[in-house]
PDB file of C-alpha atoms in Angstrom:
ATOM      1  CA  ASP A 184     205.009  99.839  82.933  1.00  0.00           C
ATOM      2  CA  ALA A 185     203.268  97.243  84.730  1.00  0.00           C
ATOM      3  CA  ASP A 186     201.167  98.384  87.793  1.00  0.00           C
ATOM      4  CA  VAL A 187     202.030  95.331  89.788  1.00  0.00           C
ATOM      5  CA  THR A 188     205.338  94.130  89.799  1.00  0.00           C
ATOM      6  CA  GLN A 189     207.068  91.104  91.396  1.00  0.00           C
ATOM      7  CA  THR A 190     210.789  90.368  91.887  1.00  0.00           C
ATOM      8  CA  PRO A 191     212.413  87.877  90.902  1.00  0.00           C
ATOM      9  CA  ARG A 192     210.384  86.356  88.469  1.00  0.00           C
ATOM     10  CA  ASN A 193     212.095  82.926  88.807  1.00  0.00           C
ATOM     11  CA  ARG A 194     214.022  81.550  91.793  1.00  0.00           C
ATOM     12  CA  ILE A 195     215.560  78.276  92.745  1.00  0.00           C
ATOM     13  CA  THR A 196     216.601  77.606  96.330  1.00  0.00           C
ATOM     14  CA  LYS A 197     217.861  74.842  98.545  1.00  0.00           C
ATOM     15  CA  THR A 198     215.983  73.557 101.519  1.00  0.00           C
ATOM     16  CA  GLY A 199     216.551  75.459 104.508  1.00  0.00           C
ATOM     17  CA  LYS A 200     217.498  78.743 102.847  1.00  0.00           C
ATOM     18  CA  ARG A 201     215.657  81.869 103.661  1.00  0.00           C
ATOM     19  CA  ILE A 202     214.201  83.801 100.568  1.00  0.00           C
ATOM     20  CA  MET A 203     212.324  87.004 100.020  1.00  0.00           C
ATOM     21  CA  LEU A 204     209.869  87.452  97.332  1.00  0.00           C
ATOM     22  CA  GLU A 205     208.867  91.357  96.771  1.00  0.00           C
ATOM     23  CA  CYS A 206     205.893  93.156  95.317  1.00  0.00           C
ATOM     24  CA  SER A 207     205.490  96.702  94.424  1.00  0.00           C
ATOM     25  CA  GLN A 208     202.479  98.473  92.965  1.00  0.00           C
ATOM     26  CA  THR A 209     201.956 101.992  91.466  1.00  0.00           C
ATOM     27  CA  LYS A 210     198.270 101.725  91.433  1.00  0.00           C
ATOM     28  CA  GLY A 211     198.055 103.568  94.852  1.00  0.00           C
ATOM     29  CA  HIS A 212     195.743 100.702  96.130  1.00  0.00           C
ATOM     30  CA  ASP A 213     195.460 100.208  99.846  1.00  0.00           C
ATOM     31  CA  ARG A 214     195.041  96.310  99.870  1.00  0.00           C
ATOM     32  CA  MET A 215     197.742  93.780  98.962  1.00  0.00           C
ATOM     33  CA  TYR A 216     197.724  90.117  98.987  1.00  0.00           C
ATOM     34  CA  TRP A 217     199.873  87.075  98.426  1.00  0.00           C
ATOM     35  CA  TYR A 218     198.729  84.000  96.815  1.00  0.00           C
ATOM     36  CA  ARG A 219     200.180  80.759  95.633  1.00  0.00           C
ATOM     37  CA  GLN A 220     199.122  78.577  92.783  1.00  0.00           C
ATOM     38  CA  ASP A 221     199.513  74.781  92.714  1.00  0.00           C
ATOM     39  CA  PRO A 222     198.247  72.489  90.120  1.00  0.00           C
ATOM     40  CA  GLY A 223     194.743  71.406  90.805  1.00  0.00           C
ATOM     41  CA  LEU A 224     194.219  73.638  93.927  1.00  0.00           C
ATOM     42  CA  GLY A 225     193.854  77.105  92.368  1.00  0.00           C
ATOM     43  CA  LEU A 226     194.984  80.215  94.173  1.00  0.00           C
ATOM     44  CA  ARG A 227     195.222  79.894  97.866  1.00  0.00           C
ATOM     45  CA  LEU A 228     195.535  83.104 100.075  1.00  0.00           C
ATOM     46  CA  ILE A 229     198.877  83.190 102.163  1.00  0.00           C
ATOM     47  CA  TYR A 230     198.597  86.772 103.779  1.00  0.00           C
ATOM     48  CA  TYR A 231     196.929  89.876 103.281  1.00  0.00           C
ATOM     49  CA  SER A 232     197.216  93.395 104.422  1.00  0.00           C
ATOM     50  CA  PHE A 233     194.186  95.984 104.062  1.00  0.00           C
ATOM     51  CA  ASP A 234     196.532  98.936 104.952  1.00  0.00           C
ATOM     52  CA  VAL A 235     200.211  99.340 106.001  1.00  0.00           C
ATOM     53  CA  LYS A 236     199.397  98.563 109.760  1.00  0.00           C
ATOM     54  CA  ASP A 237     197.352  95.754 109.336  1.00  0.00           C
ATOM     55  CA  ILE A 238     198.620  92.178 108.414  1.00  0.00           C
ATOM     56  CA  ASN A 239     196.406  89.287 108.365  1.00  0.00           C
ATOM     57  CA  LYS A 240     196.961  85.439 107.930  1.00  0.00           C
ATOM     58  CA  GLY A 241     195.208  83.662 105.125  1.00  0.00           C
ATOM     59  CA  GLU A 242     194.372  80.114 104.713  1.00  0.00           C
ATOM     60  CA  ILE A 243     198.166  78.602 104.433  1.00  0.00           C
ATOM     61  CA  SER A 244     200.367  80.994 106.256  1.00  0.00           C
ATOM     62  CA  ASP A 245     202.407  78.440 108.027  1.00  0.00           C
ATOM     63  CA  GLY A 246     205.919  78.644 106.848  1.00  0.00           C
ATOM     64  CA  TYR A 247     205.570  82.155 105.580  1.00  0.00           C
ATOM     65  CA  SER A 248     205.840  85.869 106.874  1.00  0.00           C
ATOM     66  CA  VAL A 249     205.390  89.142 105.275  1.00  0.00           C
ATOM     67  CA  SER A 250     206.168  92.577 105.653  1.00  0.00           C
ATOM     68  CA  ARG A 251     204.312  95.683 104.498  1.00  0.00           C
ATOM     69  CA  GLN A 252     207.251  98.369 104.289  1.00  0.00           C
ATOM     70  CA  ALA A 253     205.044 101.119 102.757  1.00  0.00           C
ATOM     71  CA  GLN A 254     201.647 101.326 100.975  1.00  0.00           C
ATOM     72  CA  ALA A 255     203.320 100.182  97.693  1.00  0.00           C
ATOM     73  CA  LYS A 256     205.400  97.315  99.064  1.00  0.00           C
ATOM     74  CA  PHE A 257     204.462  93.981 100.402  1.00  0.00           C
ATOM     75  CA  SER A 258     207.180  91.215 100.569  1.00  0.00           C
ATOM     76  CA  LEU A 259     206.942  87.738 101.120  1.00  0.00           C
ATOM     77  CA  SER A 260     209.567  85.665 103.138  1.00  0.00           C
ATOM     78  CA  LEU A 261     210.148  81.751 103.218  1.00  0.00           C
ATOM     79  CA  GLU A 262     212.339  81.627 106.664  1.00  0.00           C
ATOM     80  CA  SER A 263     213.481  78.222 105.769  1.00  0.00           C
ATOM     81  CA  ALA A 264     212.352  76.980 102.363  1.00  0.00           C
ATOM     82  CA  ILE A 265     211.091  73.399 102.061  1.00  0.00           C
ATOM     83  CA  PRO A 266     210.240  71.535  98.707  1.00  0.00           C
ATOM     84  CA  ASN A 267     206.630  71.633  99.148  1.00  0.00           C
ATOM     85  CA  GLN A 268     206.717  75.343  98.886  1.00  0.00           C
ATOM     86  CA  THR A 269     207.696  75.004  95.226  1.00  0.00           C
ATOM     87  CA  ALA A 270     204.852  76.731  93.651  1.00  0.00           C
ATOM     88  CA  LEU A 271     203.713  79.926  91.497  1.00  0.00           C
ATOM     89  CA  TYR A 272     203.553  82.750  93.784  1.00  0.00           C
ATOM     90  CA  PHE A 273     201.124  85.941  93.017  1.00  0.00           C
ATOM     91  CA  CYS A 274     200.846  89.192  94.515  1.00  0.00           C
ATOM     92  CA  ALA A 275     197.713  90.795  94.114  1.00  0.00           C
ATOM     93  CA  THR A 276     196.269  94.634  94.841  1.00  0.00           C
ATOM     94  CA  SER A 277     192.783  96.020  95.432  1.00  0.00           C
ATOM     95  CA  ASP A 278     191.280  99.601  96.023  1.00  0.00           C
ATOM     96  CA  PHE A 279     188.714  99.116  98.969  1.00  0.00           C
ATOM     97  CA  ARG A 280     188.194 102.893  99.265  1.00  0.00           C
ATOM     98  CA  ALA A 281     186.995 102.931  95.633  1.00  0.00           C
ATOM     99  CA  GLY A 282     184.274 100.418  96.400  1.00  0.00           C
ATOM    100  CA  THR A 283     185.557  97.693  94.201  1.00  0.00           C
ATOM    101  CA  GLU A 284     186.404  94.209  95.024  1.00  0.00           C
ATOM    102  CA  THR A 285     188.405  93.391  91.892  1.00  0.00           C
ATOM    103  CA  GLN A 286     192.075  92.390  92.321  1.00  0.00           C
ATOM    104  CA  TYR A 287     194.901  93.024  90.262  1.00  0.00           C
ATOM    105  CA  PHE A 288     197.564  90.402  90.041  1.00  0.00           C
ATOM    106  CA  GLY A 289     201.564  90.664  89.188  1.00  0.00           C
ATOM    107  CA  PRO A 290     202.955  88.436  86.718  1.00  0.00           C
ATOM    108  CA  GLY A 291     204.122  85.875  89.296  1.00  0.00           C
ATOM    109  CA  THR A 292     207.240  84.151  90.768  1.00  0.00           C
ATOM    110  CA  ARG A 293     208.032  80.724  89.933  1.00  0.00           C
ATOM    111  CA  LEU A 294     209.846  79.209  92.972  1.00  0.00           C
ATOM    112  CA  LEU A 295     211.496  76.107  93.022  1.00  0.00           C
ATOM    113  CA  VAL A 296     212.978  74.548  96.304  1.00  0.00           C
ATOM    114  CA  LEU A 297     215.346  71.559  95.924  1.00  0.00           C
TER     115      LEU A 297
ATOM    116  CA  ASP B  75     187.211  72.056 102.439  1.00  0.00           C
ATOM    117  CA  GLN B  76     186.761  73.518  99.105  1.00  0.00           C
ATOM    118  CA  GLN B  77     184.223  76.253  99.271  1.00  0.00           C
ATOM    119  CA  VAL B  78     184.395  77.258  95.698  1.00  0.00           C
ATOM    120  CA  LYS B  79     184.727  74.337  93.037  1.00  0.00           C
ATOM    121  CA  GLN B  80     185.441  74.028  89.310  1.00  0.00           C
ATOM    122  CA  ASN B  81     184.873  70.406  88.740  1.00  0.00           C
ATOM    123  CA  SER B  82     185.834  70.418  85.121  1.00  0.00           C
ATOM    124  CA  PRO B  83     189.636  70.724  85.037  1.00  0.00           C
ATOM    125  CA  SER B  84     189.606  71.276  81.231  1.00  0.00           C
ATOM    126  CA  LEU B  85     187.312  72.056  78.421  1.00  0.00           C
ATOM    127  CA  SER B  86     187.902  72.014  74.629  1.00  0.00           C
ATOM    128  CA  VAL B  87     185.687  73.629  72.283  1.00  0.00           C
ATOM    129  CA  GLN B  88     185.598  74.580  68.716  1.00  0.00           C
ATOM    130  CA  GLU B  89     186.262  78.139  67.313  1.00  0.00           C
ATOM    131  CA  GLY B  90     182.965  80.112  67.004  1.00  0.00           C
ATOM    132  CA  ARG B  91     180.790  77.647  69.301  1.00  0.00           C
ATOM    133  CA  ILE B  92     179.808  78.544  72.810  1.00  0.00           C
ATOM    134  CA  SER B  93     182.064  77.848  75.900  1.00  0.00           C
ATOM    135  CA  ILE B  94     180.311  77.113  79.109  1.00  0.00           C
ATOM    136  CA  LEU B  95     182.624  77.095  82.405  1.00  0.00           C
ATOM    137  CA  ASN B  96     180.879  76.073  85.498  1.00  0.00           C
ATOM    138  CA  CYS B  97     181.535  77.013  89.225  1.00  0.00           C
ATOM    139  CA  ASP B  98     180.008  75.693  92.349  1.00  0.00           C
ATOM    140  CA  TYR B  99     180.116  77.097  95.737  1.00  0.00           C
ATOM    141  CA  THR B 100     178.865  75.853  99.394  1.00  0.00           C
ATOM    142  CA  ASN B 101     178.455  78.969 101.394  1.00  0.00           C
ATOM    143  CA  SER B 102     175.161  80.698 100.850  1.00  0.00           C
ATOM    144  CA  MET B 103     176.611  84.045 102.278  1.00  0.00           C
ATOM    145  CA  PHE B 104     178.878  84.700  99.422  1.00  0.00           C
ATOM    146  CA  ASP B 105     177.342  87.546  97.420  1.00  0.00           C
ATOM    147  CA  TYR B 106     179.621  88.671  94.775  1.00  0.00           C
ATOM    148  CA  PHE B 107     181.656  86.511  92.443  1.00  0.00           C
ATOM    149  CA  LEU B 108     184.263  87.249  89.951  1.00  0.00           C
ATOM    150  CA  TRP B 109     185.822  85.375  86.915  1.00  0.00           C
ATOM    151  CA  TYR B 110     189.508  85.605  86.164  1.00  0.00           C
ATOM    152  CA  LYS B 111     191.393  84.420  83.058  1.00  0.00           C
ATOM    153  CA  LYS B 112     195.086  83.335  83.092  1.00  0.00           C
ATOM    154  CA  TYR B 113     197.527  82.978  80.348  1.00  0.00           C
ATOM    155  CA  PRO B 114     200.860  80.966  80.861  1.00  0.00           C
ATOM    156  CA  ALA B 115     203.609  83.184  82.503  1.00  0.00           C
ATOM    157  CA  GLU B 116     201.131  85.997  83.345  1.00  0.00           C
ATOM    158  CA  GLY B 117     199.236  86.736  86.440  1.00  0.00           C
ATOM    159  CA  PRO B 118     195.391  86.288  86.325  1.00  0.00           C
ATOM    160  CA  THR B 119     193.404  89.011  84.994  1.00  0.00           C
ATOM    161  CA  PHE B 120     189.865  90.128  85.882  1.00  0.00           C
ATOM    162  CA  LEU B 121     187.100  89.214  83.302  1.00  0.00           C
ATOM    163  CA  ILE B 122     183.750  89.656  84.647  1.00  0.00           C
ATOM    164  CA  SER B 123     181.707  89.757  88.074  1.00  0.00           C
ATOM    165  CA  ILE B 124     178.361  89.572  89.357  1.00  0.00           C
ATOM    166  CA  SER B 125     176.555  90.549  92.461  1.00  0.00           C
ATOM    167  CA  SER B 126     173.993  88.291  93.990  1.00  0.00           C
ATOM    168  CA  ILE B 127     171.289  90.834  93.614  1.00  0.00           C
ATOM    169  CA  LYS B 128     171.538  90.003  89.825  1.00  0.00           C
ATOM    170  CA  ASP B 129     171.159  86.509  87.985  1.00  0.00           C
ATOM    171  CA  LYS B 130     173.191  87.618  84.823  1.00  0.00           C
ATOM    172  CA  ASN B 131     175.876  90.221  83.909  1.00  0.00           C
ATOM    173  CA  GLU B 132     176.861  90.528  80.270  1.00  0.00           C
ATOM    174  CA  ASP B 133     180.151  91.996  78.783  1.00  0.00           C
ATOM    175  CA  GLY B 134     180.555  91.655  75.234  1.00  0.00           C
ATOM    176  CA  ARG B 135     181.109  87.989  74.450  1.00  0.00           C
ATOM    177  CA  PHE B 136     181.058  87.135  78.159  1.00  0.00           C
ATOM    178  CA  THR B 137     178.175  86.442  80.014  1.00  0.00           C
ATOM    179  CA  VAL B 138     177.973  85.234  83.801  1.00  0.00           C
ATOM    180  CA  PHE B 139     174.924  83.467  85.153  1.00  0.00           C
ATOM    181  CA  LEU B 140     174.234  82.998  88.737  1.00  0.00           C
ATOM    182  CA  ASN B 141     171.834  80.635  90.219  1.00  0.00           C
ATOM    183  CA  LYS B 142     171.626  81.259  94.148  1.00  0.00           C
ATOM    184  CA  SER B 143     169.397  78.545  94.930  1.00  0.00           C
ATOM    185  CA  ALA B 144     171.602  75.927  93.275  1.00  0.00           C
ATOM    186  CA  LYS B 145     174.760  77.811  94.391  1.00  0.00           C
ATOM    187  CA  HIS B 146     176.047  77.729  90.941  1.00  0.00           C
ATOM    188  CA  LEU B 147     177.606  80.253  88.442  1.00  0.00           C
ATOM    189  CA  SER B 148     178.395  79.720  84.884  1.00  0.00           C
ATOM    190  CA  LEU B 149     180.788  81.724  82.467  1.00  0.00           C
ATOM    191  CA  HIS B 150     179.471  81.680  78.686  1.00  0.00           C
ATOM    192  CA  ILE B 151     181.777  82.777  75.899  1.00  0.00           C
ATOM    193  CA  VAL B 152     180.137  83.173  72.486  1.00  0.00           C
ATOM    194  CA  PRO B 153     181.575  83.126  70.208  1.00  0.00           C
ATOM    195  CA  SER B 154     184.784  81.347  71.320  1.00  0.00           C
ATOM    196  CA  GLN B 155     188.088  82.293  69.798  1.00  0.00           C
ATOM    197  CA  PRO B 156     191.328  80.907  69.791  1.00  0.00           C
ATOM    198  CA  GLY B 157     192.587  83.783  71.987  1.00  0.00           C
ATOM    199  CA  ASP B 158     190.307  82.641  74.672  1.00  0.00           C
ATOM    200  CA  SER B 159     192.274  79.551  75.397  1.00  0.00           C
ATOM    201  CA  ALA B 160     193.429  80.175  79.127  1.00  0.00           C
ATOM    202  CA  VAL B 161     192.915  78.903  82.493  1.00  0.00           C
ATOM    203  CA  TYR B 162     189.713  80.499  84.002  1.00  0.00           C
ATOM    204  CA  PHE B 163     189.280  81.034  87.616  1.00  0.00           C
ATOM    205  CA  CYS B 164     186.074  81.745  89.456  1.00  0.00           C
ATOM    206  CA  ALA B 165     186.220  83.512  92.899  1.00  0.00           C
ATOM    207  CA  ALA B 166     183.810  84.211  95.747  1.00  0.00           C
ATOM    208  CA  LEU B 167     184.093  87.155  98.087  1.00  0.00           C
ATOM    209  CA  THR B 168     183.683  86.458 101.733  1.00  0.00           C
ATOM    210  CA  PRO B 169     181.178  88.586 103.545  1.00  0.00           C
ATOM    211  CA  TYR B 170     182.112  91.764 105.373  1.00  0.00           C
ATOM    212  CA  GLY B 171     181.700  91.539 109.172  1.00  0.00           C
ATOM    213  CA  SER B 172     182.633  87.963 109.342  1.00  0.00           C
ATOM    214  CA  SER B 173     185.931  86.481 110.522  1.00  0.00           C
ATOM    215  CA  ASN B 174     187.041  85.996 106.811  1.00  0.00           C
ATOM    216  CA  THR B 175     186.020  89.303 105.901  1.00  0.00           C
ATOM    217  CA  GLY B 176     186.545  90.637 102.426  1.00  0.00           C
ATOM    218  CA  LYS B 177     188.876  87.925 100.874  1.00  0.00           C
ATOM    219  CA  LEU B 178     188.498  86.044  97.398  1.00  0.00           C
ATOM    220  CA  ILE B 179     188.013  82.275  97.443  1.00  0.00           C
ATOM    221  CA  PHE B 180     189.094  80.768  94.404  1.00  0.00           C
ATOM    222  CA  GLY B 181     188.183  77.501  92.575  1.00  0.00           C
ATOM    223  CA  GLN B 182     190.740  75.367  91.029  1.00  0.00           C
ATOM    224  CA  GLY B 183     190.527  76.520  87.729  1.00  0.00           C
ATOM    225  CA  THR B 184     189.393  75.206  84.288  1.00  0.00           C
ATOM    226  CA  THR B 185     191.636  74.949  81.355  1.00  0.00           C
ATOM    227  CA  LEU B 186     189.771  76.089  78.038  1.00  0.00           C
ATOM    228  CA  GLN B 187     191.357  75.261  74.668  1.00  0.00           C
ATOM    229  CA  VAL B 188     189.496  76.932  71.658  1.00  0.00           C
ATOM    230  CA  LYS B 189     190.561  75.071  68.423  1.00  0.00           C
ATOM    231  CA  PRO B 190     190.625  76.961  65.304  1.00  0.00           C
TER     232      PRO B 190
END
């Protein structure tokens, strides 16, 4: 079983709809992240959480919100989806307590906003 | 303002030859760097990293070189294999204690194609 899972893997929605992307991890890591990937722009950080009670905005948080329901779960919401939020979304985890900066990524969610 | 840049969107090499992927950064406070590899329909996977106290780190066919004075790092793959065909991202860790503490800043990625 994958250590970092994302649901759904693909989603098509319409402008103005609210959608939620979910991430779960079995790695026991304390830190979790949401990124989006766009062609030519690499991976950009949306939100990150260093523990359950800690939520921080990344470089492109406008139009997004997150919830860290438990150490293992970190969800990303688009309150009112717009077409320029069409992208590939990745969740990642890292284990700061282990003294490593390596992040482990889920398989991604491909989102299309019409 | 792109703090980590990969100026070559794509690179094509012949199997068995060396692949060199380049990455430049602007913030001299970055002190830890990572390379990730990404296949289609998968998430990025960690490949190799280097701390600023070193100028080279090697792991099998993969070697990362760091030139701090030039704010430049490169990933060498020798010999290149068709299975290495993927998108490669470099990333820099923001320093702890700053307002951007402990986050990774990614470059745009370079698509490597290794031809048989």
